[in-house]
Coordinates of C-alpha atoms and ligand atoms in Angstrom, one line a residue:
M28 CA 15.8 -35.4 -11.1
S29 CA 17.1 -38.0 -13.5
K30 CA 16.3 -37.5 -17.4
V31 CA 13.6 -39.5 -19.0
R32 CA 15.6 -41.5 -21.6
I33 CA 14.1 -41.5 -24.8
G34 CA 14.3 -44.4 -27.5
I35 CA 13.4 -43.7 -30.8
I36 CA 12.0 -46.6 -33.2
G37 CA 12.4 -45.5 -36.8
T38 CA 14.7 -42.6 -37.6
G39 CA 13.3 -41.6 -40.8
Y40 CA 11.8 -38.1 -41.1
I41 CA 9.5 -37.9 -37.9
G42 CA 11.8 -39.7 -35.7
N43 CA 14.5 -37.2 -36.6
V44 CA 12.1 -34.3 -36.0
H45 CA 11.4 -35.7 -32.4
G46 CA 14.7 -36.6 -31.8
R47 CA 16.2 -33.0 -32.6
I48 CA 13.4 -31.5 -30.2
Y49 CA 14.5 -33.8 -27.3
S50 CA 18.2 -33.3 -27.8
G51 CA 17.4 -29.8 -26.7
D52 CA 15.1 -30.6 -23.8
E53 CA 16.8 -30.7 -20.5
R54 CA 14.4 -33.0 -18.9
A55 CA 15.1 -35.8 -21.5
E56 CA 17.9 -37.5 -23.2
V57 CA 17.9 -39.3 -26.6
S58 CA 19.4 -42.7 -25.4
A59 CA 18.7 -45.0 -27.9
L60 CA 17.7 -45.5 -31.7
F61 CA 16.6 -48.5 -33.7
D62 CA 15.6 -48.5 -37.4
I63 CA 15.6 -51.6 -39.7
V64 CA 18.0 -49.8 -42.1
P65 CA 21.1 -49.3 -40.0
E66 CA 22.6 -46.7 -41.9
R67 CA 19.6 -44.6 -40.8
T68 CA 20.1 -45.5 -37.4
E69 CA 23.8 -44.4 -37.5
A70 CA 23.2 -41.1 -39.6
A71 CA 20.5 -40.1 -36.9
A72 CA 22.9 -40.9 -33.9
R73 CA 25.4 -38.8 -35.6
K74 CA 22.7 -35.8 -35.6
I75 CA 20.7 -36.3 -32.3
G76 CA 23.0 -38.5 -30.2
G77 CA 21.8 -41.8 -28.6
R78 CA 23.0 -45.5 -28.7
V79 CA 22.8 -47.2 -31.9
C80 CA 20.9 -50.3 -31.3
G81 CA 20.8 -53.6 -33.4
S82 CA 17.4 -54.6 -32.3
R83 CA 14.2 -53.4 -30.4
K84 CA 15.0 -55.6 -27.7
E85 CA 18.4 -53.8 -27.2
L86 CA 16.7 -50.5 -27.4
F87 CA 14.1 -51.4 -24.6
E88 CA 17.1 -52.0 -22.4
H89 CA 18.2 -48.6 -22.7
C90 CA 15.3 -46.2 -22.5
D91 CA 12.2 -45.4 -20.2
A92 CA 10.0 -44.1 -23.1
V93 CA 9.6 -45.3 -26.5
L94 CA 8.6 -43.0 -29.8
V95 CA 7.0 -45.2 -32.7
C96 CA 8.1 -43.4 -35.7
T97 CA 7.6 -46.2 -38.1
P98 CA 5.3 -46.4 -41.2
N99 CA 1.5 -46.9 -40.2
K100 CA 1.3 -50.7 -40.7
T101 CA 3.7 -51.3 -37.8
H102 CA 2.6 -49.1 -35.1
V103 CA 0.2 -51.7 -33.4
E104 CA 2.9 -54.4 -33.1
I105 CA 5.8 -52.2 -31.9
A106 CA 3.5 -50.1 -29.4
T107 CA 2.3 -53.3 -27.9
D108 CA 5.7 -54.8 -27.4
A109 CA 6.7 -51.5 -25.8
V110 CA 3.9 -51.3 -23.2
S111 CA 4.6 -55.1 -22.7
H112 CA 8.2 -54.1 -21.7
G113 CA 6.6 -51.4 -19.2
K114 CA 7.8 -48.4 -21.4
H115 CA 6.1 -45.2 -21.9
V116 CA 4.8 -45.1 -25.4
F117 CA 4.4 -42.0 -27.9
C118 CA 2.7 -43.6 -31.0
E119 CA 2.9 -41.6 -34.2
K120 CA -0.7 -41.2 -36.0
P121 CA -2.4 -43.2 -37.1
F122 CA -2.8 -45.2 -33.9
A123 CA -3.7 -48.4 -35.6
I124 CA -5.3 -49.6 -39.0
G125 CA -8.5 -51.3 -38.4
I126 CA -11.0 -51.1 -35.8
D127 CA -10.0 -54.7 -34.2
D128 CA -6.3 -53.7 -34.0
A129 CA -7.3 -50.2 -32.8
R130 CA -9.6 -52.0 -30.0
A131 CA -6.6 -54.3 -29.1
L132 CA -4.2 -51.5 -28.7
L133 CA -6.5 -49.4 -26.5
E134 CA -7.0 -52.3 -24.1
T135 CA -3.1 -52.7 -24.0
A136 CA -2.5 -48.9 -23.6
E137 CA -5.0 -48.7 -21.0
S138 CA -3.6 -51.7 -19.0
G139 CA 0.1 -50.6 -19.4
S140 CA 1.6 -49.1 -16.3
G141 CA 3.4 -45.9 -18.4
V142 CA 2.1 -43.0 -20.3
F143 CA 0.5 -43.5 -23.8
Q144 CA 0.2 -40.6 -26.0
V145 CA -0.8 -40.4 -29.8
G146 CA 1.0 -38.1 -32.3
H147 CA -2.1 -35.9 -33.2
N148 CA 0.4 -32.8 -33.1
R149 CA -2.1 -30.4 -34.8
R150 CA -4.0 -30.1 -31.4
Y151 CA -0.7 -28.2 -30.2
A152 CA -0.3 -25.8 -33.0
P153 CA -0.7 -22.3 -32.0
V154 CA -3.6 -21.6 -34.9
Y155 CA -5.7 -24.4 -33.7
A156 CA -5.4 -23.9 -29.9
K157 CA -6.4 -20.3 -31.1
L158 CA -9.3 -21.5 -32.7
K159 CA -10.4 -23.6 -29.8
E160 CA -10.0 -20.6 -27.4
L161 CA -12.3 -18.1 -29.8
L162 CA -14.8 -21.1 -30.1
G163 CA -15.0 -21.4 -26.4
E164 CA -16.2 -17.7 -26.5
D165 CA -18.7 -18.2 -29.1
K166 CA -21.1 -20.4 -30.5
A167 CA -20.2 -21.8 -33.7
H168 CA -23.0 -23.1 -36.0
S169 CA -21.4 -24.9 -38.8
A170 CA -17.9 -25.4 -40.7
H171 CA -16.3 -26.2 -44.0
I172 CA -13.1 -28.3 -43.7
K173 CA -10.8 -29.1 -46.5
M174 CA -7.5 -31.4 -46.2
N175 CA -5.8 -32.0 -49.2
R176 CA -2.6 -33.4 -50.4
G177 CA -0.5 -32.6 -53.7
E178 CA 0.6 -36.6 -54.1
L179 CA 1.0 -39.8 -52.3
K180 CA 4.5 -40.2 -53.8
N181 CA 6.7 -38.8 -51.0
P182 CA 7.8 -40.9 -48.9
V183 CA 7.0 -43.4 -51.3
W184 CA 5.2 -45.6 -49.0
T185 CA 2.4 -43.0 -48.7
G186 CA 0.8 -44.4 -51.9
D187 CA 0.9 -47.9 -50.8
V188 CA -2.4 -48.7 -48.9
N189 CA -1.0 -51.9 -47.6
V190 CA 1.5 -49.9 -45.7
T191 CA -0.9 -46.5 -44.8
G192 CA -4.1 -48.4 -44.4
G193 CA -5.4 -45.8 -46.7
F194 CA -5.2 -41.9 -47.8
L195 CA -7.7 -41.2 -44.7
Y196 CA -5.2 -42.8 -42.2
E197 CA -2.1 -41.2 -43.6
T198 CA -3.5 -37.4 -44.1
T199 CA -7.0 -36.8 -43.4
I200 CA -6.9 -38.3 -40.0
H201 CA -5.3 -35.3 -38.5
L202 CA -8.3 -33.2 -39.2
F203 CA -10.7 -35.9 -38.3
D204 CA -8.9 -35.7 -34.7
M205 CA -9.2 -31.9 -35.0
M206 CA -13.0 -31.9 -35.5
R207 CA -13.5 -33.8 -32.4
F208 CA -11.0 -31.5 -30.5
Q209 CA -12.6 -28.4 -32.0
F210 CA -16.6 -29.4 -32.2
G211 CA -17.0 -32.5 -29.8
E212 CA -18.4 -36.1 -30.5
I213 CA -19.9 -36.9 -33.5
E214 CA -23.5 -38.3 -33.8
E215 CA -23.6 -39.5 -37.4
L216 CA -22.2 -39.0 -40.7
V217 CA -22.7 -39.5 -44.6
A218 CA -19.7 -39.8 -47.2
Y219 CA -19.1 -40.1 -50.6
G220 CA -15.6 -41.4 -52.3
S221 CA -14.3 -42.1 -55.6
Q222 CA -11.0 -43.3 -57.0
H223 CA -8.9 -41.4 -59.6
E224 CA -4.9 -41.4 -59.5
Y225 CA -4.2 -44.1 -57.2
P226 CA -5.2 -47.8 -56.6
E227 CA -7.6 -46.8 -53.6
L228 CA -10.2 -44.4 -52.8
D229 CA -8.6 -40.9 -53.0
E230 CA -11.3 -38.3 -53.1
F231 CA -13.7 -37.9 -50.3
S232 CA -16.7 -35.9 -49.6
V233 CA -18.3 -36.3 -46.0
I234 CA -21.0 -34.4 -43.9
V235 CA -20.8 -34.8 -40.2
K236 CA -23.5 -34.0 -37.6
F237 CA -22.3 -33.6 -33.9
K238 CA -24.2 -34.5 -30.6
N239 CA -24.4 -31.0 -29.6
G240 CA -26.1 -30.0 -33.0
F241 CA -23.0 -28.6 -34.8
H242 CA -22.4 -30.0 -38.5
C243 CA -19.8 -29.5 -41.1
T244 CA -18.7 -30.7 -44.5
F245 CA -15.4 -31.9 -45.1
A246 CA -13.7 -32.5 -48.3
S247 CA -10.4 -34.2 -48.8
S248 CA -8.5 -35.0 -52.1
S249 CA -5.0 -37.0 -52.3
D250 CA -3.9 -35.7 -55.6
A251 CA -5.2 -32.2 -55.9
S252 CA -2.1 -30.0 -55.4
W253 CA 0.0 -28.5 -52.7
L254 CA -1.7 -25.2 -53.3
F255 CA -1.6 -23.1 -50.0
P256 CA -3.7 -23.7 -48.0
F257 CA -3.8 -27.2 -48.4
E258 CA -5.4 -27.5 -45.0
R259 CA -8.4 -25.0 -44.1
I260 CA -11.3 -24.9 -41.6
E261 CA -13.7 -21.9 -41.9
V262 CA -16.1 -22.0 -39.0
F263 CA -19.2 -19.9 -39.3
C264 CA -20.7 -18.4 -35.9
H265 CA -23.2 -15.4 -35.5
H266 CA -22.2 -12.4 -37.9
R267 CA -18.6 -14.2 -37.4
T268 CA -16.6 -16.0 -39.8
I269 CA -13.0 -17.9 -38.4
L270 CA -10.9 -19.2 -40.9
T271 CA -7.7 -21.0 -40.6
Q272 CA -5.1 -21.2 -43.2
E273 CA -2.9 -24.5 -42.9
M274 CA -1.0 -23.7 -39.4
E275 CA 0.2 -20.3 -40.4
H276 CA -2.9 -17.9 -40.3
L277 CA -5.9 -17.5 -38.5
I278 CA -8.5 -14.7 -40.0
D279 CA -11.5 -13.5 -37.7
S280 CA -14.0 -11.7 -39.3
R281 CA -16.9 -10.1 -36.9
G282 CA -19.9 -7.9 -37.6
W283 CA -21.9 -6.8 -40.5
D284 CA -19.2 -5.4 -42.6
A285 CA -16.2 -7.1 -44.3
N286 CA -14.0 -6.6 -41.1
F287 CA -11.3 -8.8 -40.2
E288 CA -8.2 -9.4 -37.9
T289 CA -5.5 -11.8 -39.1
L290 CA -2.9 -13.5 -36.9
S291 CA -0.1 -15.2 -38.2
W292 CA 2.4 -17.6 -37.2
A293 CA 4.5 -17.6 -40.5
M294 CA 7.4 -16.5 -38.5
T295 CA 7.2 -19.2 -36.0
E296 CA 9.6 -22.2 -36.4
K297 CA 8.1 -24.9 -38.1
E298 CA 8.6 -27.3 -35.3
E299 CA 6.6 -25.1 -32.9
R300 CA 4.1 -23.8 -35.7
W301 CA 3.1 -27.5 -36.2
G302 CA 2.9 -28.4 -32.6
Y303 CA 5.5 -30.9 -32.4
V304 CA 7.7 -29.0 -29.8
Q305 CA 4.3 -28.8 -27.7
E306 CA 3.5 -32.2 -27.8
D307 CA 6.9 -33.6 -26.9
R308 CA 6.8 -31.3 -23.8
A309 CA 3.4 -32.6 -23.1
F310 CA 4.8 -36.4 -23.4
I311 CA 7.6 -35.5 -20.7
D312 CA 5.1 -33.5 -18.3
A313 CA 2.7 -36.6 -18.6
I314 CA 5.7 -39.1 -17.4
L315 CA 7.0 -36.8 -14.7
E316 CA 3.6 -35.6 -13.3
E317 CA 2.3 -39.2 -13.5
K318 CA -0.7 -37.7 -15.4
A319 CA -2.9 -38.6 -18.5
P320 CA -1.5 -36.9 -21.8
P321 CA -3.5 -34.5 -23.6
V322 CA -4.0 -37.0 -26.5
T323 CA -4.7 -40.2 -25.1
A324 CA -5.2 -43.8 -26.6
L325 CA -8.7 -43.4 -26.5
D326 CA -8.3 -40.3 -28.8
G327 CA -6.2 -42.4 -31.1
F328 CA -9.0 -45.2 -31.1
K329 CA -11.7 -42.7 -31.8
S330 CA -9.7 -41.3 -34.8
V331 CA -9.4 -44.8 -36.4
E332 CA -13.1 -45.2 -35.6
L333 CA -13.8 -42.2 -37.7
V334 CA -11.6 -43.1 -40.5
E335 CA -13.2 -46.7 -40.6
S336 CA -17.0 -45.2 -40.2
V337 CA -16.2 -43.0 -43.6
Y338 CA -14.8 -45.8 -45.7
E339 CA -17.9 -47.9 -44.3
A340 CA -20.3 -45.1 -45.2
I341 CA -18.7 -45.2 -48.8
K342 CA -18.9 -48.8 -49.3
S343 CA -22.3 -49.4 -48.0
G344 CA -24.1 -46.3 -49.0
N345 CA -25.4 -45.9 -45.4
R346 CA -25.6 -43.2 -43.0
I347 CA -23.1 -44.1 -39.9
R348 CA -24.3 -43.3 -36.5
F349 CA -22.4 -43.3 -33.4
E350 CA -22.8 -44.7 -30.1
Ligands
LIG421 N1 2.2 -36.3 -36.8 C1 2.9 -35.8 -37.8 O1 2.7 -34.7 -38.4 C2 3.6 -36.8 -38.9 C3 4.4 -36.4 -39.9 C4 5.3 -37.5 -40.7 C5 5.1 -38.5 -40.5 N2 4.1 -39.1 -39.6 C6 3.8 -40.6 -39.1 O2 5.0 -41.2 -38.8 C7 5.3 -42.3 -39.2 C8 6.7 -42.4 -40.0 O3 6.7 -41.4 -41.1 P1 8.0 -40.8 -41.6 O4 7.4 -39.7 -42.9 O5 8.9 -40.6 -40.6 O6 8.6 -42.0 -42.5 P2 10.0 -42.1 -43.1 O7 9.7 -43.3 -44.0 O8 10.6 -41.1 -43.2 O9 10.5 -43.0 -41.8 C9 10.3 -44.3 -41.3 C10 11.4 -45.1 -40.8 O10 11.1 -46.2 -40.2 C11 12.0 -47.4 -40.6 N3 11.2 -48.7 -40.1 C12 10.1 -49.4 -41.0 N4 9.9 -50.4 -40.4 C13 10.4 -50.6 -39.1 C14 10.6 -51.5 -38.3 N5 9.5 -52.4 -38.1 N6 11.5 -51.2 -37.1 C15 12.2 -50.3 -37.1 N7 12.1 -49.2 -38.0 C16 11.3 -49.4 -39.2 C17 12.5 -47.2 -41.9 O11 13.3 -47.6 -42.2 C18 12.4 -45.6 -41.9 O12 13.7 -45.0 -41.7 C19 4.0 -42.6 -40.1 O13 3.2 -43.4 -39.4 C20 3.7 -41.2 -40.4 O14 2.1 -41.4 -40.8 C21 3.5 -38.1 -38.6

């Protein structure tokens, strides 16, 4: 069987992560690279292989599947172009910025001939896969979720709302997608936000109710600190608390006493601990087996819908209901 030829657009941090993983995957081959900064294309080619392309058009001529690894605001245009060239597409998060662009890309993705997968890597992280398994055996009542950053300075564009679409699109969207993955579809939410350090809303408190009766609180700050765990989910069940700390530990406490069991992935390689290896493998599985990927364009759309709903709730002061 011939290898799936991978073309990477945007050879910065995450483009290199995926490139490194695919250069070690026997079912795939890094065949083409393109970055608007030519030195970055050349530097990546030296490390992960692949033809150095001078344009997107040239890249499309030398690959079967395209990874969109450019800054947020460019995803829709590049992913649309790739679908229209008949390519399988892996689009980094966020799927799009704004509901109109998200809807347009959803239609494009669903009308395309290939696989369209969105880069919500955390779904594959062992800690979150384990949480989902445990929640499948128990009935969760409520949760408290936190997703913080220490700064919006690295890379520099993370603090530029014209590039990111806003902090919720850049960071928080990861655990917004995770809420749907773990707890189901959302019925309604209320949200409060404020602005402190950056020229955009940078602190958020959200209360979410799910269609199945589950509810949670969600706090997200963009300039708190990188205190571990900057990402945490605490789920409360009947005489049970399950706590995740970043993608390293899961603590499961059961019964009437303060007993707990700790699972750790601290010694697992980061690319596997964060789910990148598994999501890249899932993309190739979907292509070769002609099946839907685990994170679809519709999932991408719903994460954008959630971000937009929180911004709308803060702006209007209204409770937002979902269809
Ligand atoms: N899933 C994750 O955990 C994760 C982690 C990091 C980044 N991301 C996402 O991946 C994307 C890239 O982030 P990054 O940290 O790699 O950024 P980066 O700045 O390190 O790399 C982006 C690269 O894209 C290039 N680029 C910009 N516009 C381009 C265009 N139109 N065509 C071709 N190349 C272009 C830039 O020159 C740069 O080299 C962002 O959307 C980010 O949100 C996801």
